XYZ file of C-alpha atoms in Angstrom:
384
model
C -8.426 61.811 2.143
C -10.908 59.232 0.820
C -14.499 60.449 0.639
C -16.911 58.503 2.864
C -19.890 58.619 0.450
C -22.310 58.571 3.366
C -25.398 59.240 1.225
C -24.521 56.341 -1.071
C -23.893 54.097 1.933
C -27.278 54.925 3.427
C -29.048 54.340 0.117
C -27.321 50.975 -0.345
C -28.294 49.994 3.199
C -31.941 50.809 2.451
C -31.849 48.712 -0.702
C -30.220 45.794 1.120
C -32.882 45.921 3.840
C -35.322 44.671 1.210
C -33.265 41.465 0.960
C -33.046 40.101 4.533
C -31.582 36.861 5.782
C -34.555 34.816 4.622
C -33.864 35.791 1.024
C -30.223 34.723 1.188
C -30.951 31.522 3.117
C -33.397 30.450 0.430
C -30.861 31.085 -2.302
C -28.172 29.274 -0.344
C -30.352 26.188 0.095
C -31.149 26.022 -3.610
C -27.739 27.239 -4.826
C -29.617 29.896 -6.776
C -28.393 33.196 -8.214
C -29.698 36.412 -6.543
C -31.272 37.708 -9.742
C -33.650 40.134 -8.043
C -30.899 41.600 -5.856
C -28.500 42.089 -8.771
C -31.306 43.629 -10.848
C -32.062 46.107 -8.055
C -28.386 47.082 -7.715
C -28.112 47.531 -11.471
C -31.243 49.660 -11.763
C -30.033 51.840 -8.896
C -26.783 52.439 -10.817
C -24.479 50.939 -8.202
C -22.807 48.406 -10.505
C -21.949 51.091 -13.057
C -20.422 53.491 -10.560
C -16.948 53.200 -12.140
C -18.150 53.543 -15.738
C -17.582 57.090 -17.057
C -20.621 59.316 -17.503
C -20.134 59.402 -21.284
C -20.966 55.688 -21.319
C -23.912 55.925 -18.932
C -22.180 55.347 -15.596
C -21.630 57.530 -12.547
C -17.956 58.163 -13.278
C -16.940 57.956 -9.630
C -13.700 56.653 -8.114
C -12.869 53.307 -6.621
C -13.595 54.555 -3.096
C -17.261 54.893 -4.095
C -17.306 51.330 -5.419
C -15.599 50.136 -2.236
C -18.217 51.923 -0.120
C -21.012 50.192 -2.033
C -19.551 46.706 -1.667
C -18.692 47.266 1.993
C -22.284 48.266 2.766
C -23.672 45.258 0.886
C -21.623 42.901 3.056
C -22.240 44.924 6.215
C -25.983 44.471 5.664
C -25.600 40.690 5.587
C -26.006 40.427 1.811
C -23.430 39.070 -0.633
C -21.851 41.211 -3.339
C -19.902 38.296 -4.818
C -22.760 37.710 -7.227
C -21.904 40.882 -9.100
C -18.683 42.470 -7.805
C -16.628 41.244 -10.773
C -18.404 43.673 -13.077
C -16.815 46.593 -11.249
C -13.199 45.546 -11.734
C -13.503 43.449 -14.894
C -15.076 46.371 -16.711
C -11.881 48.352 -16.082
C -9.920 46.213 -18.551
C -12.278 47.217 -21.356
C -12.310 50.827 -20.208
C -8.518 51.181 -20.026
C -7.439 48.997 -22.937
C -10.447 48.477 -25.194
C -10.883 50.148 -28.569
C -13.290 53.084 -28.939
C -15.636 50.740 -30.790
C -15.552 48.165 -27.964
C -16.243 50.804 -25.335
C -19.143 52.212 -27.316
C -20.575 48.749 -27.983
C -20.330 47.312 -24.488
C -20.018 49.900 -21.707
C -23.403 51.654 -22.132
C -25.211 48.290 -22.173
C -23.237 47.096 -19.138
C -24.221 50.303 -17.341
C -27.931 49.782 -17.999
C -27.829 46.064 -17.245
C -28.700 45.066 -20.794
C -25.413 43.169 -20.782
C -23.739 41.504 -17.827
C -19.950 41.333 -17.686
C -19.449 39.067 -14.688
C -17.237 36.209 -15.883
C -13.450 36.332 -15.854
C -11.677 33.366 -17.479
C -8.116 33.205 -16.155
C -7.502 30.320 -13.721
C -6.921 26.821 -15.101
C -6.882 23.377 -13.436
C -3.176 22.788 -14.098
C -1.832 26.258 -13.396
C -3.896 27.756 -10.559
C -2.352 31.098 -9.597
C 0.593 30.497 -11.957
C -1.091 32.500 -14.701
C 1.933 32.490 -17.008
C 1.633 28.692 -17.308
C -1.922 28.654 -18.622
C -2.586 26.339 -21.556
C -5.732 27.705 -23.174
C -4.780 28.818 -26.682
C -6.210 31.312 -29.150
C -4.877 30.701 -32.662
C -5.368 33.219 -35.445
C -7.661 31.925 -38.185
C -7.189 34.275 -41.106
C -7.607 37.975 -40.431
C -11.064 37.944 -38.912
C -11.057 35.358 -36.093
C -9.260 33.394 -33.407
C -9.950 29.767 -32.536
C -9.870 28.986 -28.826
C -9.205 25.608 -27.202
C -8.690 24.841 -23.526
C -10.309 24.916 -20.112
C -10.874 27.396 -17.297
C -11.897 26.626 -13.738
C -13.385 28.643 -10.880
C -14.948 30.896 -13.490
C -17.694 32.266 -11.286
C -21.005 33.590 -12.640
C -20.382 32.271 -16.171
C -23.948 30.906 -16.252
C -25.310 34.325 -15.340
C -23.151 36.521 -17.544
C -23.508 37.607 -21.147
C -19.852 38.475 -21.610
C -16.601 36.954 -20.422
C -13.115 38.390 -20.357
C -10.828 35.569 -21.440
C -7.056 35.313 -21.066
C -5.525 32.911 -23.582
C -2.120 32.181 -25.046
C -1.663 33.523 -28.569
C 2.078 32.827 -28.845
C 3.724 29.619 -27.557
C 5.916 30.098 -24.493
C 9.036 28.949 -26.308
C 8.572 31.697 -28.899
C 8.400 34.732 -26.613
C 11.300 36.804 -25.308
C 9.704 37.422 -21.890
C 7.586 35.054 -19.816
C 4.946 37.760 -19.494
C 4.432 38.034 -23.254
C 2.297 35.920 -25.549
C -0.976 36.122 -23.606
C -3.970 38.042 -24.933
C -7.342 39.207 -23.615
C -10.592 38.663 -25.501
C -14.206 39.615 -25.008
C -16.285 36.459 -25.400
C -19.988 36.897 -26.142
C -21.287 33.828 -24.367
C -24.785 34.278 -25.744
C -23.417 33.394 -29.161
C -20.768 30.938 -27.986
C -22.927 28.515 -26.010
C -23.364 25.365 -28.037
C -20.827 26.425 -30.664
C -17.596 25.579 -28.878
C -18.330 26.734 -25.312
C -19.526 24.439 -22.529
C -20.182 25.528 -18.936
C -20.289 23.010 -16.090
C -21.317 24.138 -12.580
C -19.055 23.273 -9.649
C -20.941 22.732 -6.403
C -19.031 24.234 -3.468
C -19.496 24.903 0.243
C -20.845 28.369 -0.578
C -23.376 29.624 -3.103
C -20.834 31.228 -5.429
C -22.158 30.170 -8.866
C -18.723 28.969 -9.916
C -18.052 26.805 -12.939
C -15.596 25.053 -15.193
C -15.604 26.354 -18.766
C -14.498 24.307 -21.773
C -13.496 25.723 -25.164
C -13.576 23.404 -28.176
C -12.636 25.198 -31.402
C -14.577 28.270 -30.322
C -14.321 31.036 -32.931
C -13.971 34.564 -31.570
C -14.067 37.580 -33.916
C -10.680 39.254 -34.191
C -12.367 42.549 -33.303
C -12.959 41.129 -29.806
C -9.235 41.227 -29.008
C -8.646 43.765 -26.228
C -5.552 45.912 -26.737
C -2.482 44.474 -28.416
C -2.007 40.784 -29.042
C 0.480 39.278 -26.621
C 0.156 42.001 -23.958
C -2.809 40.538 -22.097
C -0.954 39.632 -18.925
C -0.070 43.283 -18.422
C -3.709 44.265 -18.891
C -4.836 41.709 -16.333
C -2.232 42.875 -13.812
C -3.393 46.426 -14.397
C -6.812 45.532 -12.976
C -5.648 43.462 -10.028
C -5.076 46.395 -7.677
C -8.711 47.433 -8.169
C -9.804 43.863 -7.525
C -7.769 43.662 -4.311
C -9.167 46.954 -2.988
C -12.784 46.054 -3.705
C -12.497 42.576 -2.197
C -10.848 44.117 0.867
C -13.793 46.498 1.215
C -16.168 43.530 1.145
C -14.152 41.899 3.919
C -14.403 45.050 6.038
C -18.167 44.931 5.561
C -18.249 41.277 6.605
C -16.166 41.995 9.701
C -18.520 44.807 10.696
C -21.498 42.483 10.276
C -19.919 39.806 12.491
C -18.873 42.312 15.156
C -22.327 43.880 15.304
C -24.024 40.477 15.331
C -21.793 39.229 18.159
C -22.154 42.427 20.191
C -25.944 42.375 19.975
C -26.117 38.716 20.933
C -23.701 39.210 23.845
C -25.979 41.914 25.258
C -29.154 39.864 24.891
C -28.044 36.329 25.769
C -28.469 35.695 29.507
C -26.688 32.764 31.159
C -26.281 32.260 34.907
C -28.459 35.285 35.511
C -26.514 37.880 33.517
C -25.712 38.827 29.920
C -22.742 36.888 28.560
C -21.333 40.209 27.374
C -20.385 40.977 30.968
C -17.733 38.294 30.787
C -14.310 39.423 29.624
C -13.921 36.105 27.859
C -16.682 37.348 25.543
C -15.844 41.063 25.580
C -12.173 40.880 24.753
C -12.398 38.812 21.545
C -15.078 41.164 20.201
C -13.001 44.226 21.082
C -9.890 42.678 19.544
C -11.725 41.940 16.291
C -13.017 45.505 16.203
C -9.507 46.916 16.629
C -8.115 44.682 13.873
C -10.984 45.562 11.535
C -10.427 49.292 12.003
C -6.696 48.921 11.330
C -7.400 46.972 8.131
C -9.985 49.580 7.146
C -7.310 52.281 7.241
C -5.182 50.279 4.794
C -8.155 49.889 2.459
C -8.657 53.653 2.521
C -4.956 54.252 1.884
C -4.939 51.863 -1.077
C -8.041 53.499 -2.564
C -6.527 56.946 -2.073
C -3.345 56.029 -3.968
C -5.309 54.229 -6.691
C -7.469 57.287 -7.312
C -4.403 59.523 -7.376
C -2.900 57.346 -10.098
C 0.019 56.381 -7.869
C 1.583 52.891 -7.675
C -0.414 51.021 -5.038
C 0.487 47.341 -5.408
C 1.874 47.211 -1.879
C -1.136 48.891 -0.305
C -3.747 47.033 -2.379
C -2.271 43.634 -1.595
C -1.840 44.383 2.103
C -5.388 45.753 2.269
C -6.717 42.491 0.863
C -4.570 40.448 3.253
C -5.352 42.425 6.404
C -9.064 42.780 5.663
C -9.597 39.107 4.815
C -7.741 38.020 7.944
C -9.763 40.484 10.037
C -13.070 39.278 8.587
C -12.158 35.637 9.162
C -11.154 36.283 12.766
C -14.395 38.183 13.314
C -16.334 35.290 11.783
C -14.713 32.789 14.114
C -15.317 35.078 17.092
C -18.975 35.480 16.133
C -19.409 31.713 15.924
C -17.826 31.289 19.348
C -19.959 34.032 20.880
C -23.175 32.452 19.624
C -22.155 28.961 20.691
C -24.495 26.284 19.392
C -26.939 28.827 17.999
C -24.303 29.854 15.419
C -24.966 26.590 13.614
C -28.672 27.361 13.221
C -29.380 28.700 9.732
C -31.846 31.311 10.967
C -29.046 33.316 12.610
C -27.181 33.647 9.269
C -23.858 33.288 11.080
C -22.952 29.933 9.560
C -23.741 31.212 6.041
C -21.637 34.347 6.392
C -18.930 32.257 8.115
C -18.661 30.083 5.009
C -18.789 33.012 2.618
C -16.092 35.138 4.240
C -13.671 32.212 4.506
C -13.289 32.301 0.743
C -11.411 35.592 0.766
C -8.332 34.176 2.430
C -7.984 32.039 -0.712
C -9.580 34.012 -3.529
C -9.214 35.932 -5.713
C -5.628 35.386 -4.569
C -4.258 33.283 -1.726
C -2.968 35.247 1.224
C 0.222 33.208 0.988
C 0.851 34.743 -2.432
C 0.202 38.198 -0.989
C 2.865 37.556 1.639
C 5.195 36.334 -1.088
C 4.597 39.558 -3.024
C 5.329 41.704 0.020
C 8.440 39.698 0.856
C 9.892 39.886 -2.652
C 8.676 43.198 -4.059
C 8.448 45.303 -0.913
C 11.124 43.901 1.372
C 13.515 42.798 -1.355
C 13.843 39.240 -0.066
C 14.973 36.439 -2.422
C 12.275 35.010 -4.665
C 10.773 31.970 -2.951
C 9.626 30.065 -6.044
């Protein structure tokens, strides 16, 4: 049984109340990073909840992290500005050297260092991670030289550290397709201007995403995480956590849309009565609520198996799929319930509508989730 963490939820809700719609609308208009909000979350210890106590964190399970992110979204805020720290940190925690953990985790916990950027996706490969072209070539015994490009690397401008996946052995020289990729910790404070260039990508939502270019960037060999050539396995190891946490955010979004639509349906009077009296308004809201609660159960199940150390790829992927579909349906329903007023910025519906749409595509497309379920759960022939 997954713990509800009600006290944490209530505390997060109180913090989020200090950052109402006006705050987020202003950031959205200027495409600005929510520095004050992220600082408040960090100081309250919410972003270090998964870091063990020995390194300055709370040492709690993924269900606590999921509760935090759900409440952030439920309050109408946006955890995408900082959620990567929770699951990206896990790669260092599980596979980093004792020296790396000691050097980075305590400073990440206090906020002295931000680990928000995750360099995996490339323009030519997309979700086909094994086809990435960014290379890291050994230069003597003390460094690697990196060349290549990453895209959709969100928060790179607002992060001190980046986890980078690069090819260290050419594809034609490895025995398995999954070998030859390695993970590195890139200190972007040192790298900017010495082989690292960051270019913002303006998108339909305020997601601080970028393209990152590497031109003969030298990375100390001590920044290699785990064994050379085993990086793909390390990245996969963290994807279940990523799926669960993103799914929790989607549940929070769906709850926000359902509450927003329900309140409006009670207050909006047309033809002499609240529009909520009409079944054409009632039923879509009720249907979205039922679908959200069903998806929520899968999120809890995935978190429960993850914390028990059991294989949870099926549950984590389905939680992400079901929750993102539920949040998107709730978003569309909320727009329809509000009618023309949904397009007015002051209602925050159009902003949240844009934000929640992302999760049907990222961090993994729902089509790829269905492909995973078809092949690895149902045993159907591989489709690609």
